[in-house]
Coordinates of C-alpha atoms and ligand atoms in Angstrom, one line a residue:
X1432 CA 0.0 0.0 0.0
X1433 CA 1.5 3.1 -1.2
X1434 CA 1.9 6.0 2.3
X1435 CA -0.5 8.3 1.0
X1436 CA -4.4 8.3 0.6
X1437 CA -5.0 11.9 -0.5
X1438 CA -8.8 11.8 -0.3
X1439 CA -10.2 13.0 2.7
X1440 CA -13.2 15.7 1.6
X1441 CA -15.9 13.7 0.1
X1442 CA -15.9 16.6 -3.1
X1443 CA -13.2 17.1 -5.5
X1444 CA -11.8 20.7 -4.4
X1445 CA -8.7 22.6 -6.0
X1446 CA -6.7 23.3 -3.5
X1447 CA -3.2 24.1 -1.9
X1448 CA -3.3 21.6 0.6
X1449 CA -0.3 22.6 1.8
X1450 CA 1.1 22.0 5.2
X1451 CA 4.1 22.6 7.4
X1452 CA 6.2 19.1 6.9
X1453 CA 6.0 17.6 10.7
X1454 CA 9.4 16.7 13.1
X1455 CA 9.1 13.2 12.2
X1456 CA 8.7 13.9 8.5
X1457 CA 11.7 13.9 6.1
X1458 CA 11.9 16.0 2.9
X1459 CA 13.8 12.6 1.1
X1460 CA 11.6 9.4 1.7
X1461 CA 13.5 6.5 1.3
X1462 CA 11.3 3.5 0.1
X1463 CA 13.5 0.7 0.4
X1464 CA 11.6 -2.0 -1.5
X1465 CA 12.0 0.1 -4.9
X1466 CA 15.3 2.5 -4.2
X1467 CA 17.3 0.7 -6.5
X1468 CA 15.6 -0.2 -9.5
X1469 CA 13.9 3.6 -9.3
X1470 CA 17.6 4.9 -8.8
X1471 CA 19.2 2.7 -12.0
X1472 CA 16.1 3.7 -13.9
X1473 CA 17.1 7.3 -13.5
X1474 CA 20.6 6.6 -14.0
X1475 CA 19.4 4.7 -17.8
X1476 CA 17.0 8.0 -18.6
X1477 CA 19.7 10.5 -17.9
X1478 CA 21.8 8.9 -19.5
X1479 CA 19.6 8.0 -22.7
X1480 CA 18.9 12.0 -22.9
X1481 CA 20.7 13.9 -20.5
X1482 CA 19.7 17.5 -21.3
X1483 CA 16.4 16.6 -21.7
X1484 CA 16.3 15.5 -17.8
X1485 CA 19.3 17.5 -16.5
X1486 CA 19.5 21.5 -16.6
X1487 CA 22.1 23.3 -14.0
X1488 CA 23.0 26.2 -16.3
X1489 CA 25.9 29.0 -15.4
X1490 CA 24.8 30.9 -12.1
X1491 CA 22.9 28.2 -10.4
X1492 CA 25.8 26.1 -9.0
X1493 CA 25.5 27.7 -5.6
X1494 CA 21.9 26.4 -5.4
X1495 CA 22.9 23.5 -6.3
X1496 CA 26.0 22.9 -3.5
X1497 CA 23.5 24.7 -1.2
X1498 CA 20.6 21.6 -2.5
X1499 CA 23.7 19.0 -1.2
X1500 CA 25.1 21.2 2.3
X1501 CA 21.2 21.3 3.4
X1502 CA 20.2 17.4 2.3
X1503 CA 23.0 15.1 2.6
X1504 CA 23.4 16.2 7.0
X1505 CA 19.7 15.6 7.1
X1506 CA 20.0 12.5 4.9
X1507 CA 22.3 11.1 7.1
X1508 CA 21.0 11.8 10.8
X1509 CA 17.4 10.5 9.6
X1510 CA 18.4 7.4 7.7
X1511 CA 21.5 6.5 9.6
X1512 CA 20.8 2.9 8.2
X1513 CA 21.3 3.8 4.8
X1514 CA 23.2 7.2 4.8
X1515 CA 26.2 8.4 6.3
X1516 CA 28.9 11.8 5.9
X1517 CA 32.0 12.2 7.6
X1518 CA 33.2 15.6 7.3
X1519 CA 37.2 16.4 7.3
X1520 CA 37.3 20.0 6.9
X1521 CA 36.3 21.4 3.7
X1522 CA 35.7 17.4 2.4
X1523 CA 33.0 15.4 2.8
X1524 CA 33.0 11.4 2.6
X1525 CA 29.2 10.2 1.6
X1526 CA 28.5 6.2 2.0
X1527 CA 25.8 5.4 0.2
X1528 CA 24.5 1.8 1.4
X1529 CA 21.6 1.2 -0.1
X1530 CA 24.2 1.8 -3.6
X1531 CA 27.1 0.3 -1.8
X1532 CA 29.3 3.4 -3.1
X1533 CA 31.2 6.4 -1.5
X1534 CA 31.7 9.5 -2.7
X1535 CA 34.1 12.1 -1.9
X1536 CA 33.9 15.6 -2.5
X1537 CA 34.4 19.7 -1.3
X1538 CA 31.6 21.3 -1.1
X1539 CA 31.7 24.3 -4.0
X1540 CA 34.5 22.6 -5.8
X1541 CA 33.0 21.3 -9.0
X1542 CA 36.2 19.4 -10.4
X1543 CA 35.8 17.5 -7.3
X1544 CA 32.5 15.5 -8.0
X1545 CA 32.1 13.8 -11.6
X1546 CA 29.1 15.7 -12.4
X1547 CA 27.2 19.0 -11.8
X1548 CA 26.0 19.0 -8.1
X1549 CA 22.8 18.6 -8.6
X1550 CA 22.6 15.5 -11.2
X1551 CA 25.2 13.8 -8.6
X1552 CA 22.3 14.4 -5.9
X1553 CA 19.0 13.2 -7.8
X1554 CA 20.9 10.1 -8.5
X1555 CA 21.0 9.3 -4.4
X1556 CA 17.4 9.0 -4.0
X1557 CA 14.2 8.8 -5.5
X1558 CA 12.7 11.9 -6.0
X1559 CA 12.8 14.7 -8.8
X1560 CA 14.3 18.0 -8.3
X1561 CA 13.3 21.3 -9.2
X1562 CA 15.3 24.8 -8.2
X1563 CA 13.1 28.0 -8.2
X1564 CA 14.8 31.4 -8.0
X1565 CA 13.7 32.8 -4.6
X1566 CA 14.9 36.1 -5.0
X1567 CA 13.3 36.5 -8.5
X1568 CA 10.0 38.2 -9.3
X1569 CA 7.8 35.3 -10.0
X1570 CA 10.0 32.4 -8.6
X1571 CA 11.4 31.2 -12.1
X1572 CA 12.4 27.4 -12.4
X1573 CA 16.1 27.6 -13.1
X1574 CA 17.2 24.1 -12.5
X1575 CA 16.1 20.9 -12.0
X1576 CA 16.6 17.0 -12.9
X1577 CA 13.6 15.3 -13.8
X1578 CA 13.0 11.8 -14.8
X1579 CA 9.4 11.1 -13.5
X1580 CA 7.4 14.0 -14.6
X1581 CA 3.4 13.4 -15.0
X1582 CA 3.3 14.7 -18.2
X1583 CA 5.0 17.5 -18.7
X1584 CA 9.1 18.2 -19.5
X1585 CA 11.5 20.3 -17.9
X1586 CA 12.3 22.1 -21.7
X1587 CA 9.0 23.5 -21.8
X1588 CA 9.2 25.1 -18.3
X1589 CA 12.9 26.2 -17.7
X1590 CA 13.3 29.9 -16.9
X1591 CA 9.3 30.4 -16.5
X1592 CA 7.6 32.1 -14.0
X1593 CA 5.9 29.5 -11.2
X1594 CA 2.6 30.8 -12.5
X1595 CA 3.4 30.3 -16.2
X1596 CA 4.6 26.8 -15.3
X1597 CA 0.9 26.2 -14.3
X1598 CA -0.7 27.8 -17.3
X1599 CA -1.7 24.6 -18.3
X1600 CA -3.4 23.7 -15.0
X1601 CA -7.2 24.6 -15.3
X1602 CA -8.1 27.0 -13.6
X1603 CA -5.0 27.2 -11.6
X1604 CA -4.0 30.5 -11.7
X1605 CA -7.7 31.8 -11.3
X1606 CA -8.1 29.8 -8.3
X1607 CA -5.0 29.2 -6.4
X1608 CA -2.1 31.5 -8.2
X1609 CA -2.1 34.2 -5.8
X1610 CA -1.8 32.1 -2.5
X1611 CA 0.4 30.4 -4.3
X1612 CA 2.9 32.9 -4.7
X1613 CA 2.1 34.4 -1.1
X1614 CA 3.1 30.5 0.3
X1615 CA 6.3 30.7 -2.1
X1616 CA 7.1 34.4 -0.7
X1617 CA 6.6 33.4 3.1
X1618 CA 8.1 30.1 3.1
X1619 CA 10.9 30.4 5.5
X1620 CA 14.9 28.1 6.2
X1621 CA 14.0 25.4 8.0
X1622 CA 10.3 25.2 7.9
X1623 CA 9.5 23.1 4.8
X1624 CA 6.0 22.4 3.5
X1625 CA 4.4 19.2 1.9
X1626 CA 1.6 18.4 -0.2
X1627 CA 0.4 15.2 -2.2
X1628 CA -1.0 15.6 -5.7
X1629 CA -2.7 12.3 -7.2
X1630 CA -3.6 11.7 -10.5
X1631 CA -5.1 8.4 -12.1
X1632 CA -2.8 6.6 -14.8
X1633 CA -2.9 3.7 -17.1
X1634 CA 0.4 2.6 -16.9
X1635 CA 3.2 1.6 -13.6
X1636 CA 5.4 3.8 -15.9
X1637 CA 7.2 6.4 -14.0
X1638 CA 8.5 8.2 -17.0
X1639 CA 5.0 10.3 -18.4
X1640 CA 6.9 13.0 -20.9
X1641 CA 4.3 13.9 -23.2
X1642 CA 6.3 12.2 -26.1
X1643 CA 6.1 8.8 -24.4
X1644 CA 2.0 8.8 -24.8
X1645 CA 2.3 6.6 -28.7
X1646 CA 4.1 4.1 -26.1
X1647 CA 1.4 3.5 -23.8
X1648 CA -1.9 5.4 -24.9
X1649 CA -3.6 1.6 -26.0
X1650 CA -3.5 1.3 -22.5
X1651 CA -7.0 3.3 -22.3
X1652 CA -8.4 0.8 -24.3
X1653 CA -10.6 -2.1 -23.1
X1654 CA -10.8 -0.9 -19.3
X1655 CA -14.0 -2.1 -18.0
X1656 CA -16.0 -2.1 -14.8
X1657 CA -14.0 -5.5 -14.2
X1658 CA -10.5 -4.9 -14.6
X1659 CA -10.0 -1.3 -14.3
X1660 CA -8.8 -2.1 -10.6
X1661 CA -5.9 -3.7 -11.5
X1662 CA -5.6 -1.6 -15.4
X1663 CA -6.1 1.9 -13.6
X1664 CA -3.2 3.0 -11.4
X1665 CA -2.9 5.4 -8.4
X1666 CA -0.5 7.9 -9.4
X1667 CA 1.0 10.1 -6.1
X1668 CA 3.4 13.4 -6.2
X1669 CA 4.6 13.5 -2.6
X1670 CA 5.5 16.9 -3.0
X1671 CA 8.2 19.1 -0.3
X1672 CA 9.0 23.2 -0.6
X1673 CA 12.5 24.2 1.0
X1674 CA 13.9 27.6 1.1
X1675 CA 17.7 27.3 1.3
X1676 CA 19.0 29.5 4.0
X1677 CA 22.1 30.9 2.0
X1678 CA 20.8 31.6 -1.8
X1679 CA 17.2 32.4 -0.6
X1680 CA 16.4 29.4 -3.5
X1681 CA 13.6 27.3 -3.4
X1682 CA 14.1 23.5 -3.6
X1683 CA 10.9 21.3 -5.0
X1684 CA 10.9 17.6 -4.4
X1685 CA 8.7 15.2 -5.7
X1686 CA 8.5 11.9 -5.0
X1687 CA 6.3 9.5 -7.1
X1688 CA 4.6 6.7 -6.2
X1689 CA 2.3 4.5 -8.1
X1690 CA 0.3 1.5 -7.7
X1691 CA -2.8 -0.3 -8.8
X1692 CA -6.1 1.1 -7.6
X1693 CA -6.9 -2.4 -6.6
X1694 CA -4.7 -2.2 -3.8
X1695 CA -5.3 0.8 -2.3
X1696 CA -8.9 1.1 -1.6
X1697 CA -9.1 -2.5 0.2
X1698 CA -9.2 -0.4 3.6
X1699 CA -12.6 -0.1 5.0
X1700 CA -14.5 3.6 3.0
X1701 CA -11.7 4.0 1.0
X1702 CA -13.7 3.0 -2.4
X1703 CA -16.3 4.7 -1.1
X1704 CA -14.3 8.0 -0.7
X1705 CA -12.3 7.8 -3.7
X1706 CA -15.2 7.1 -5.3
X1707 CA -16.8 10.6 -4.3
X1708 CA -13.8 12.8 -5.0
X1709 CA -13.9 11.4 -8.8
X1710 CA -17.5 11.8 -9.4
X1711 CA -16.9 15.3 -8.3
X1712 CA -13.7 16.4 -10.9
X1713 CA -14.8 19.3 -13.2
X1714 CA -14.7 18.1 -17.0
X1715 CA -11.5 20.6 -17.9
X1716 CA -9.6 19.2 -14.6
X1717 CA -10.5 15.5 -15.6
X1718 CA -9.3 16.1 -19.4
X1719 CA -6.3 17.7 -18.1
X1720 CA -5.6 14.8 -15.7
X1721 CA -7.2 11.7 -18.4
X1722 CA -9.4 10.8 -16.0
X1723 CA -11.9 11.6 -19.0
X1724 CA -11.6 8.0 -20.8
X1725 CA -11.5 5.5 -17.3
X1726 CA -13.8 7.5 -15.8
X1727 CA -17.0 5.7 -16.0
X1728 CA -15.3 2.3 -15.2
X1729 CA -13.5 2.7 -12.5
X1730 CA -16.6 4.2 -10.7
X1731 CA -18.5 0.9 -11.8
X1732 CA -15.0 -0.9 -10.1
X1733 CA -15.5 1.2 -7.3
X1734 CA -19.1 1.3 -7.1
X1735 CA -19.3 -3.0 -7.1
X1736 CA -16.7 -3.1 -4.5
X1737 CA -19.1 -0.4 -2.6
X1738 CA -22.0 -2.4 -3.1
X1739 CA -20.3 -5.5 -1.7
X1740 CA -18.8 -4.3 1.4
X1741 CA -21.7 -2.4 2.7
X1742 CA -21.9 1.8 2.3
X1743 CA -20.6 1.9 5.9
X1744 CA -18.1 -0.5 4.7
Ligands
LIG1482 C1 2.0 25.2 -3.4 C2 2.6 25.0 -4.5 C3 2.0 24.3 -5.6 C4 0.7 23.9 -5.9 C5 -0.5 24.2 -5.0 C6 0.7 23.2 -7.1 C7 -0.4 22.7 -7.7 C8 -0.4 22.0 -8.9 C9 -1.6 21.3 -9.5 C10 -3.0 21.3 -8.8 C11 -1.2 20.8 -10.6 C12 -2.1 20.0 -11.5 C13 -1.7 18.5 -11.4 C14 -2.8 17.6 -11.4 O1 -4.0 18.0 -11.1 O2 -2.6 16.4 -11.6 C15 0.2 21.1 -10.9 C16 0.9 20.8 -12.0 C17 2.2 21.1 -12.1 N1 3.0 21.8 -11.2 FE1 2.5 22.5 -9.5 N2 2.0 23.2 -7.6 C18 2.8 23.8 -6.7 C19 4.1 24.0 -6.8 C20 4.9 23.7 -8.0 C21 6.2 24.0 -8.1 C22 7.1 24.7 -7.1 C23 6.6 23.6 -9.3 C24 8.0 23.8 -9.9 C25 8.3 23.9 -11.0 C26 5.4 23.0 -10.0 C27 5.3 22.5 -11.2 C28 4.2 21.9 -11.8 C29 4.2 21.4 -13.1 C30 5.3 21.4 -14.1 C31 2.9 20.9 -13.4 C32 2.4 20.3 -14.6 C33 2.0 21.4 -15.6 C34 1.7 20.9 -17.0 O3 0.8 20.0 -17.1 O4 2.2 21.4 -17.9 N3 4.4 23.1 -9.1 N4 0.6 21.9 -9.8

């Protein structure tokens, strides 16, 4: 079962849903089961097109080093199991166990890692990485590595404003762009936020660039009130906003997770308020998300299951 359910209202609502991450939470979830083959799968896709997934361009390396000086200490201290960093003056020595490797490195010294900063990061853990300009009007996006975006690249967005990233978000800007930007202004060092975003997906497939869809877009077809439990997949962005102390920058992680609806509405009113949220999408949000073409059944999926174990169930 995947560590989010993000359905609690019983209506579909656009909203920040943001909160303040709590002292137990981390901003890098390790899952342990899938770290490797999610890590090597990054490693293959950078390396099949590495500008298209990579972009650290002239003037963000200090965000970047600042990305490493802020994760890798809280890396260590919260997954001691997996993670650990000596630190020898200016170098640092980081054992990676889950990867079995070590790396050694001074921090601001880029001959001294074998890639840019930020590329040598993402390829520690599972989640994607996006840098925003916090001192910018606008918070621009001016570096990142992505591998498992939901449908959207990191060439189409670099250098954009936060709001133009969303343009094609239905009514996003309407509806939440300016508390968006007021979050983005009054996030704070060392008080990071989280959210969960969900969307509903055909495919395991953790790689959705909008030039992949020819790969897998038969997988809408033939999705029927039977199957579409284990054919329809539960798609989660566990999503964390840092402001680095030093460059003022904002750090975006997202973490995906995905796994057949089947399996995560066994819990008792979990169909039942899944069930509600989807009946409830506006048409323009469901295109966006292609909910559009499952939509009818996985509500008769959900809907059986309802009828079986009871409304109360
Ligand atoms: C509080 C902050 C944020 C909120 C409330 C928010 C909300 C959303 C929502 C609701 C969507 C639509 C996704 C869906 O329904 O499946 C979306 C998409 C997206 N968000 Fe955000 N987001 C936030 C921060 C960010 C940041 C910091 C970035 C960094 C670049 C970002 C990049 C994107 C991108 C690239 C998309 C896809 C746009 C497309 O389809 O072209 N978001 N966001």
């Amino acid at each position: 079962m995947l560590p989010y359910f993000p359905f609690e209202q019983d209506v579909f609502s656009m909203s920040l849903g943001v909160r303040a991450l709590r002292p137990e939470e981390t901003l890098i979830e390790v899952d342990a089961p899938r770290y490797a083959d999610e890590v090597a799968l990054k490693a293959a896709l950078l390396t099949a097109g590495h500008a298209e997934r990579f972009q650290g361009g002239p003037g963000t390396e200090e965000l970047q080093w600042e990305t490493l000086t802020v994760l890798l200490p809280a890396m260590a201290r919260q997954s001691p199991e997996h993670f650990s960093l000596e630190v020898d003056g200016t170098r640092w020595c980081w054992h990676n166990r889950l990867l079995g490797t070590r790396t050694d490195f001074t921090p601001g010294d880029a001959a001294s890692l074998p890639l840019a900063p930020l590329d040598w990061f993402g390829r520690q853990v599972q989640e994607d990485l996006l840098l925003l300009a916090g001192t910018h009007e606008g918070f621009p996006l001016v570096a990142g590595q992505l591998c498992f975006p939901s449908g959207w690249c990191l060439g189409d967005k670099l250098g954009r404003s936060l709001l133009a990233v969303h343009e094609p978000v239905p009514q996003f800007n309407a509806k939440l762009g300016p508390s968006t930007l007021k979050l983005m202004e009054g996030l704070k060092p060392g008080r990071p936020v989280t959210r969960c975003n969900w969307a509903i997906s055909v495919t395991e497939r953790l790689d959705l660039e909008p030039r992949t869809l020819p790969e897998w877009r038969h997988l809408f077809d033939g999705i029927t009130p039977d199957n579409a439990g284990e054919r329809c997949f539960l798609r989660l962005e566990r999503q964390t906003l840092t402001r680095l102390p030093r460059t003022r920058a904002i750090l975006f992680t997202i973490h995906t997770y995905v796994a057949p609806v089947a399996s995560e509405v066994e819990a008792p009113g979990r169909r039942q308020r899944l069930a509600r949220v989807l009946r409830t999408v506006p048409a323009d949000t469901a295109a966006y998300k292609r909910i559009t073409p499952v939509l009818a059944p996985l509500l008769g999926y959900l809907e059986a299951g309802e009828a079986d174990a009871g409304w109360n169930g």
